[in-house]
Amino acid sequence: MNARSRICTAFTCASMLAPGWHPALAETTPPKVNPAEFQAKIAKDTSPLPNNGQLQMSYATVVEKILPSVVTIYSSAPIKTPEIDQIPPQLRPFFYRFFGAPEDFGNEGDEEQSPNPRRRGQPQRPQTPPEDEQHQQRGVGSGVIITADGYIMTNNHVIADAKKIEVAVDNGGSTKNYTAEVIGADPLTDVALIKINAIGLKPATLGDSAQLRVGDIVLAAGAPMELSRSVTQGIVSALGRSNEGIVGKGRVRGYEDFIQTDASINPGNSGGPLVDSLGRVIGISTAILSRSGMNAGIGFAIPINMAMNIVEDLLDDGAVQRGFLGVQIADLDSALADRLKMKEQGGAVVMMVGAGSPAEKAGVQLEDVIVAINGQKVDSSSRLRLIVSSTKPGTAIPIELLRNGQPMTVTATLDALPEEALAEVGPGSRGIPRSAPPQQENTSELVTGVTVQNLSKALRERHDVPADVNGVIVTKVDPSSRAAAMGVEEGDVISHVNRKAVATAAEARTLAKGSDKTVLLRVWRKGDTMLLMIGNN
């Protein structure tokens, strides 16, 4: 990705726009809903698009079908503004431009206001806002009605941290505003379900995103730049976009499987529907890739099948239950395939098996290459992660894998994804370093920045290494080294270097130095065993 490009959610934050706006309070207590009854309310059409159809000169019929189901969502949350003393003097004019001068906050202000603050990019101060609505940031997004009694799907980032939410619904040419309550939201997929107290609404018809093909015509509907009931048209540019870093929670990576489209998506489109040429919802617009923050022809939408799986899980308690296999995985790229002596690339290599995990109980081992799971092909580590996370805990799933080049199948019963798994940070993050023991004989630098030592009785006791674990122990890691970035830690026991068992530091160093570019380490760490691929320079 170009360093000047950036991923932007298609959501308008407009604290400086439209003064005096006072949406109703958003409720947060979700009602209990029977999933079967909810499903019965959903309109679906999963028939395939016709092949070799005639060129359509107008999509007016499609637009007339979807627009009554598209809503504009207004949310507000407290503005988090820094203390003026914390802002460097050279940046204060920029701060004043967007948030007003310090004396403006909490005061009515009797100066003449700009006649058109929106076009000039200047803040417009509210006339007499209630005290509890001062310092509110206004956000504008979109949503799509999925049931006639008021269930609406949107993005989590549209309503996240919102103190107040209001939904504007088309009412036969006029607009009617409703108070919204949050049924549930999932930051890890950016899907949210809200509800308004209404009946007789026009729900959208949902399609089948699994049948999408690159080149299919799609239309994006929503409220870009607060221009409600707007529609743009393009095609499906790509499918299965993942690892874009668009969704997540804190340092926890989200689950991505985006539809890429060149249909124009801009701030305010977030949560709005992406529909096919028959007007069926096949995605939820979420983000754009842009240097300027405006549409550049690269937009992303959550597939409707994935979004509906999340929505159904949110209905009962507002939370999502995800399956947990208990492995760390990596793509089988050319470098790893060469180290594992695999002729073909593709699939997910098992780099760590958690102690006591469903994977360990099923017999999954390090260096296994998972090629299919639960009947679905695995072409990358991100695909495996998506399949497992979307499967309910307690489900027994077959795992097709290659072990030493030979195909085999094992069956694992998934656990629920534990909270501590979500709290884990990625490779390269380190805990509090322990003081390194003094340099002794039988000590060697294995790769740049990593010092190993023979595993003596004293070191076993110091690091709680069981008697049946053999190899060399890491006694020092340079925190600025590539090895530290890849996750090597003090106290790790390295049992194999480049798939060969090692018993001494000298033996480990000899094997490592025989590698031109990378070194494959098998590591024991506090009961878990994992593979780490380290650059050798």
XYZ file of C-alpha atoms in Angstrom:
537
model
C 0.000 0.000 0.000
C 1.271 3.430 -0.856
C 2.407 5.184 2.288
C 0.268 8.157 1.378
C -2.888 6.052 1.035
C -5.090 5.302 4.008
C -8.094 3.246 4.924
C -11.069 5.378 5.957
C -14.400 4.263 7.303
C -17.187 5.722 5.194
C -18.683 7.536 8.153
C -19.168 11.281 8.531
C -18.122 12.823 11.841
C -19.640 16.277 11.714
C -19.537 17.941 15.081
C -19.283 21.259 13.297
C -22.335 20.743 11.064
C -26.042 21.412 11.518
C -26.359 23.171 14.888
C -29.076 22.560 17.381
C -29.508 18.910 16.410
C -30.883 16.936 19.351
C -31.419 13.220 18.613
C -33.283 11.024 21.046
C -31.499 8.875 23.597
C -30.390 5.458 22.369
C -31.552 2.537 24.492
C -29.049 -0.238 25.205
C -31.195 -3.033 26.689
C -31.887 -5.530 23.889
C -35.217 -7.365 23.845
C -35.204 -11.140 23.669
C -36.002 -12.372 20.175
C -36.555 -15.909 18.936
C -34.078 -16.506 16.057
C -36.610 -18.586 14.114
C -39.213 -15.831 14.340
C -36.620 -13.272 13.292
C -35.590 -15.352 10.277
C -39.227 -15.601 9.204
C -39.337 -11.801 8.914
C -36.363 -11.611 6.542
C -37.029 -11.388 2.803
C -34.472 -13.412 0.824
C -33.844 -14.136 -2.834
C -30.818 -16.338 -3.505
C -31.475 -17.135 -7.154
C -28.453 -16.521 -9.413
C -28.184 -13.507 -11.699
C -29.040 -14.249 -15.345
C -26.035 -14.832 -17.599
C -25.508 -12.895 -20.823
C -28.318 -10.478 -20.060
C -28.909 -7.416 -22.194
C -27.200 -4.158 -21.289
C -29.428 -2.228 -18.925
C -29.877 1.426 -19.846
C -31.473 2.405 -16.519
C -31.409 1.119 -12.944
C -34.366 3.247 -11.876
C -36.462 0.175 -11.093
C -33.685 -1.225 -8.893
C -33.291 2.114 -7.116
C -37.064 2.377 -6.527
C -36.908 -1.066 -4.948
C -34.065 -0.408 -2.504
C -34.380 3.270 -1.499
C -37.461 2.853 0.781
C -35.333 0.426 2.832
C -32.347 2.785 3.224
C -32.154 4.965 6.336
C -29.904 7.761 7.555
C -28.487 7.302 11.049
C -27.465 10.225 13.257
C -25.390 9.489 16.339
C -23.816 11.749 18.908
C -21.093 11.223 21.467
C -19.096 13.561 23.704
C -16.270 15.335 21.914
C -12.961 14.335 23.408
C -11.027 17.580 23.205
C -7.581 18.027 24.736
C -6.776 20.765 27.212
C -5.684 23.873 25.358
C -2.381 23.884 27.280
C -1.580 20.482 25.763
C -1.869 21.780 22.186
C 1.343 23.164 20.634
C 0.947 26.870 19.786
C 1.526 26.249 16.092
C -1.445 23.815 15.996
C -3.927 25.971 17.917
C -5.308 27.789 14.839
C -6.173 24.385 13.355
C -7.837 23.368 16.624
C -9.827 26.625 16.804
C -10.989 26.169 13.224
C -12.681 22.851 13.927
C -13.650 23.131 17.591
C -13.960 26.874 18.184
C -11.982 29.092 20.530
C -11.932 28.160 24.240
C -14.468 30.827 25.161
C -16.944 29.332 22.663
C -17.425 26.112 24.604
C -20.488 26.181 26.825
C -21.479 29.736 25.774
C -24.204 30.795 23.441
C -21.948 33.099 21.472
C -23.483 36.278 20.110
C -21.167 36.850 17.176
C -22.619 36.717 13.690
C -22.340 33.177 12.369
C -21.039 32.209 8.953
C -23.898 32.101 6.453
C -22.758 28.735 5.087
C -20.392 27.015 7.510
C -20.710 23.665 5.807
C -19.270 24.877 2.512
C -16.563 26.966 4.158
C -15.565 24.160 6.532
C -16.165 26.316 9.617
C -17.926 25.220 12.814
C -21.389 26.578 13.465
C -22.121 27.037 17.145
C -25.477 25.902 18.517
C -27.933 28.584 19.559
C -29.006 27.300 22.987
C -28.216 23.603 23.356
C -29.204 21.844 26.574
C -26.328 21.472 28.991
C -26.153 17.686 28.540
C -25.836 18.090 24.749
C -22.984 20.567 24.715
C -19.656 19.342 23.370
C -21.346 16.588 21.322
C -19.797 15.166 18.170
C -22.368 14.384 15.534
C -21.882 11.398 13.237
C -23.844 10.543 10.128
C -24.060 7.087 8.590
C -26.510 4.839 6.815
C -28.389 1.630 7.466
C -30.748 -0.827 5.813
C -34.138 -2.015 7.102
C -34.260 -5.820 7.257
C -37.671 -6.379 8.918
C -40.987 -4.574 8.667
C -41.074 -4.052 12.440
C -37.930 -1.936 12.594
C -34.748 -4.029 12.737
C -31.941 -2.168 10.952
C -28.463 -3.363 10.035
C -25.551 -0.923 10.005
C -21.855 -0.683 10.901
C -20.577 -0.828 14.460
C -18.472 2.284 13.892
C -21.613 4.240 12.985
C -23.116 3.764 16.443
C -20.064 2.931 18.592
C -19.878 4.973 21.811
C -23.008 6.855 20.765
C -24.958 8.401 23.606
C -27.843 9.286 21.313
C -29.081 7.779 18.061
C -31.812 8.885 15.678
C -32.907 7.200 12.468
C -34.478 9.057 9.548
C -36.821 6.857 7.491
C -38.349 7.695 4.127
C -42.096 8.096 4.574
C -43.444 8.365 1.050
C -41.598 11.524 0.072
C -41.229 12.935 3.571
C -38.899 11.868 6.350
C -39.882 10.537 9.750
C -37.427 10.356 12.641
C -37.333 7.544 15.184
C -35.451 6.854 18.386
C -33.157 3.833 18.008
C -32.068 1.221 20.516
C -28.938 -0.857 20.149
C -29.640 -4.585 19.999
C -25.993 -5.529 19.686
C -22.731 -4.669 17.964
C -19.572 -6.539 17.004
C -16.398 -4.446 16.591
C -14.457 -7.411 15.185
C -16.608 -7.496 12.029
C -17.998 -3.927 12.217
C -21.600 -5.151 12.165
C -24.344 -3.669 14.360
C -28.075 -4.280 14.771
C -30.380 -1.504 15.972
C -34.175 -1.249 16.236
C -36.787 1.474 15.962
C -40.340 1.273 17.257
C -42.212 1.140 13.967
C -44.408 -1.177 11.894
C -45.204 -1.436 8.233
C -41.708 -0.541 7.070
C -40.324 -1.684 3.703
C -37.590 -4.274 4.381
C -34.886 -4.900 1.805
C -34.581 -8.241 0.050
C -31.325 -9.999 0.945
C -29.314 -11.835 -1.685
C -26.607 -14.479 -1.464
C -23.121 -12.954 -1.391
C -21.588 -16.401 -1.955
C -22.825 -16.242 -5.550
C -21.125 -12.922 -6.331
C -18.616 -12.831 -9.156
C -15.981 -10.271 -10.034
C -17.546 -8.079 -12.704
C -21.111 -8.190 -11.345
C -22.828 -4.795 -11.404
C -23.569 -3.328 -7.954
C -25.136 -0.139 -6.585
C -24.285 1.593 -3.286
C -27.067 3.486 -1.491
C -26.841 5.741 1.543
C -26.191 9.280 2.724
C -22.727 10.335 1.504
C -21.801 13.721 2.941
C -25.293 13.783 4.528
C -26.934 13.668 1.085
C -29.613 11.096 1.897
C -31.162 8.721 -0.655
C -28.062 8.825 -2.874
C -27.158 5.934 -5.192
C -23.966 5.185 -7.117
C -23.142 2.349 -9.486
C -20.074 0.234 -10.228
C -18.939 -3.380 -10.353
C -17.504 -5.961 -8.002
C -13.758 -5.342 -8.360
C -12.538 -8.212 -6.160
C -13.753 -10.681 -3.546
C -12.316 -11.986 -0.289
C -10.205 -8.968 0.626
C -8.669 -9.593 4.057
C -5.769 -8.442 6.235
C -6.520 -4.816 5.345
C -6.554 -3.717 9.006
C -9.927 -2.017 8.594
C -11.790 -3.599 11.496
C -10.688 -4.622 14.963
C -10.865 -3.746 18.625
C -7.819 -2.074 20.106
C -4.873 -4.287 19.185
C -7.097 -7.265 18.383
C -7.290 -7.993 14.671
C -10.793 -8.142 13.221
C -12.372 -10.615 10.800
C -12.325 -9.383 7.200
C -13.699 -10.887 4.004
C -14.560 -7.742 2.065
C -16.191 -7.208 -1.284
C -14.158 -4.599 -3.180
C -16.097 -2.265 -5.473
C -15.571 0.860 -7.527
C -19.116 2.070 -6.832
C -18.583 5.482 -5.277
C -18.529 5.246 -1.459
C -17.924 8.388 0.593
C -18.197 9.500 4.241
C -21.817 8.908 5.255
C -22.229 5.707 3.202
C -21.120 3.507 6.121
C -23.753 0.919 6.992
C -25.697 1.442 3.781
C -26.546 -1.432 1.427
C -24.571 -2.595 -1.574
C -27.099 -4.222 -3.917
C -26.896 -6.280 -7.085
C -28.601 -5.461 -10.383
C -31.852 -7.008 -9.106
C -31.916 -4.770 -6.017
C -30.954 -7.514 -3.545
C -28.604 -6.581 -0.682
C -25.314 -8.417 -1.076
C -23.128 -6.280 1.194
C -22.885 -3.487 3.763
C -20.669 -0.541 2.736
C -17.919 -0.035 5.306
C -14.705 1.689 4.208
C -12.655 3.170 1.397
C -8.976 3.185 0.476
C -8.025 6.760 -0.305
C -5.252 9.330 -0.081
C -7.709 12.155 0.505
C -10.434 10.529 2.618
C -12.851 10.752 -0.324
C -13.786 8.127 -2.898
C -10.909 6.957 -5.092
C -12.643 3.984 -6.693
C -11.679 1.448 -4.007
C -14.473 0.715 -1.555
C -15.098 -2.217 0.770
C -18.332 -3.883 1.858
C -19.068 -6.691 4.327
C -20.695 -9.668 2.526
C -24.352 -9.953 3.550
C -24.007 -13.653 4.429
C -21.292 -12.815 6.950
C -23.232 -9.832 8.290
C -26.417 -11.858 8.775
C -24.533 -14.572 10.691
C -23.392 -11.877 13.103
C -26.858 -10.296 13.336
C -28.484 -13.611 14.226
C -25.896 -14.138 16.959
C -26.516 -10.649 18.373
C -30.252 -11.212 18.804
C -30.291 -13.140 22.075
C -27.772 -11.295 24.248
C -26.139 -8.665 22.033
C -22.842 -10.602 21.859
C -21.171 -12.933 19.361
C -20.017 -16.458 20.221
C -17.036 -17.600 18.139
C -15.433 -20.987 17.693
C -11.895 -21.587 18.973
C -9.477 -24.192 17.573
C -6.356 -23.221 19.532
C -3.708 -22.899 16.840
C -1.530 -20.144 15.453
C -1.221 -20.305 11.693
C 0.638 -18.762 8.776
C 0.220 -18.708 5.010
C 2.149 -21.406 3.182
C 4.244 -19.022 1.087
C 7.283 -19.913 -1.017
C 9.791 -19.460 1.838
C 7.860 -21.640 4.269
C 7.030 -24.202 1.575
C 10.755 -24.487 0.832
C 11.619 -25.021 4.510
C 8.886 -27.651 4.881
C 9.878 -29.255 1.571
C 6.364 -28.758 0.175
C 5.986 -28.693 -3.607
C 2.820 -26.589 -3.656
C 1.817 -23.383 -1.924
C -1.579 -22.562 -0.421
C -3.241 -23.556 2.815
C -2.472 -22.652 6.414
C 0.601 -23.957 8.228
C 0.202 -24.791 11.904
C 2.825 -22.701 13.703
C 1.619 -23.326 17.268
C -0.726 -25.761 18.984
C -2.103 -24.606 22.326
C -1.761 -26.969 25.261
C -5.134 -28.620 25.978
C -6.750 -26.929 22.985
C -9.310 -28.557 20.656
C -6.568 -28.818 18.027
C -4.215 -30.683 20.375
C -7.001 -33.033 21.472
C -7.776 -33.765 17.805
C -4.148 -34.614 17.070
C -3.160 -31.535 15.059
C 0.626 -31.116 15.057
C 3.195 -28.456 14.258
C 4.018 -28.185 10.544
C 0.659 -29.659 9.520
C -0.778 -27.816 6.512
C -4.547 -27.378 6.796
C -6.129 -27.409 3.318
C -9.832 -27.699 4.210
C -11.992 -27.398 7.309
C -15.657 -28.178 7.836
C -15.993 -28.904 4.126
C -14.603 -25.515 3.048
C -11.348 -25.023 1.178
C -8.585 -23.209 3.057
C -6.353 -21.212 0.720
C -4.849 -18.902 3.353
C -4.508 -18.456 7.107
C -7.103 -15.657 7.087
C -9.654 -17.976 5.439
C -9.141 -20.596 8.143
C -9.564 -17.952 10.837
C -12.839 -16.782 9.283
C -14.276 -20.288 8.992
C -13.433 -21.237 12.578
C -14.701 -17.942 14.030
C -18.034 -18.241 12.215
C -18.643 -21.783 13.510
C -20.521 -22.219 16.782
C -18.655 -23.524 19.848
C -19.356 -27.204 20.462
C -19.429 -28.025 16.738
C -17.399 -31.048 15.637
C -15.597 -30.155 12.404
C -13.436 -32.302 10.100
C -9.973 -30.912 9.350
C -8.238 -32.014 6.154
C -4.484 -31.582 6.347
C -1.162 -32.581 4.899
C 1.427 -34.082 7.238
C 4.847 -34.705 5.709
C 3.128 -34.448 2.338
C 0.542 -37.132 3.136
C -3.193 -36.271 3.317
C -5.149 -37.132 6.443
C -8.296 -36.010 8.272
C -8.876 -35.361 11.976
C -11.977 -34.101 13.789
C -11.946 -31.297 16.371
C -14.756 -30.076 18.627
C -14.491 -26.312 18.888
C -14.407 -24.461 22.200
C -15.727 -20.926 22.678
C -13.159 -18.240 21.904
C -11.815 -17.243 25.357
C -11.510 -13.623 26.422
C -7.778 -14.019 26.957
C -7.390 -14.962 23.287
C -8.864 -11.576 22.355
C -6.534 -9.839 24.799
C -3.403 -11.398 23.321
C -1.090 -9.156 21.355
C 0.739 -10.137 18.218
C 4.319 -11.195 17.561
C 6.951 -8.801 18.692
C 5.118 -7.644 21.805
C 7.059 -8.493 24.888
C 6.432 -8.804 28.549
C 8.706 -7.428 31.279
C 12.171 -8.736 30.446
C 13.782 -10.874 33.059
C 17.370 -10.184 34.008
C 19.703 -12.223 31.866
C 22.096 -14.658 33.541
C 25.796 -13.956 33.198
C 27.475 -15.159 30.017
C 28.850 -18.665 30.417
C 30.510 -21.279 28.302
C 28.256 -23.151 25.911
C 26.632 -19.823 25.023
C 26.200 -18.762 21.406
C 24.399 -16.190 19.260
C 21.966 -18.284 17.244
C 20.768 -15.511 14.921
C 21.298 -11.768 15.127
C 20.028 -10.559 18.501
C 19.317 -14.004 20.013
C 21.682 -15.660 22.494
C 21.132 -19.324 23.392
C 22.710 -21.586 25.983
C 22.788 -25.291 26.730
C 19.766 -26.293 28.797
C 21.357 -27.008 32.182
C 19.592 -28.222 35.327
C 19.770 -24.724 36.840
C 18.200 -23.151 33.761
C 15.453 -25.783 33.736
C 14.546 -24.888 37.302
C 14.778 -21.148 36.690
C 12.442 -21.252 33.679
C 10.208 -24.180 34.794
C 11.152 -26.363 31.825
C 9.887 -29.960 32.186
C 12.344 -32.858 32.034
C 10.869 -34.159 28.768
C 11.557 -30.877 26.905
C 14.998 -30.785 25.286
C 16.989 -28.306 23.221
C 18.722 -24.994 23.873
C 17.322 -22.093 25.849
C 17.151 -18.434 24.853
C 18.924 -16.389 27.520
C 18.984 -12.967 25.851
C 17.019 -11.176 23.119
C 17.916 -7.796 21.677
C 14.554 -5.946 21.742
C 15.457 -4.095 18.531
C 16.282 -7.268 16.590
C 14.202 -8.872 13.858
C 13.916 -11.999 15.994
C 12.256 -9.994 18.790
C 9.821 -8.546 16.267
C 8.927 -12.081 15.152
C 8.198 -13.133 18.733
C 11.313 -14.805 20.146
C 11.400 -14.369 23.928
C 13.829 -15.030 26.736
C 13.103 -18.442 28.259
C 12.054 -20.033 24.970
C 13.413 -23.539 24.473
C 14.456 -24.218 20.876
C 14.180 -27.931 20.170
C 14.673 -27.899 16.380
C 16.500 -25.653 13.922
C 15.457 -26.047 10.297
C 13.501 -29.192 11.279
C 16.533 -30.878 12.857
C 16.734 -31.609 16.586
C 19.412 -29.748 18.542
C 20.973 -30.549 21.918
C 23.716 -27.924 22.250
C 24.167 -24.240 21.501
C 27.029 -24.998 19.119
C 24.918 -27.486 17.187
C 22.047 -25.001 16.926
C 24.364 -22.245 15.700
C 25.892 -24.487 13.019
C 22.465 -25.355 11.626
C 21.330 -21.724 11.699
C 24.455 -20.431 9.965
C 23.883 -22.957 7.175
C 20.754 -21.045 6.130
C 21.036 -18.315 3.522
C 17.955 -16.194 4.290
C 15.657 -17.652 6.949
C 15.824 -19.998 9.916
C 12.876 -22.144 11.004
C 12.751 -22.656 14.776
C 10.589 -25.046 16.759
C 10.035 -23.406 20.143
C 8.592 -24.596 23.463
C 7.109 -21.820 25.612
C 5.227 -22.446 28.870
C 3.536 -25.623 27.636
C 2.901 -24.460 24.068
C 4.964 -25.474 21.058
C 5.255 -23.196 18.027
C 7.170 -22.514 14.824
C 8.937 -19.205 14.219
C 10.486 -18.170 10.895
C 13.361 -15.744 11.511
C 15.385 -13.770 8.997
C 19.078 -14.707 9.092
C 21.305 -11.696 8.457
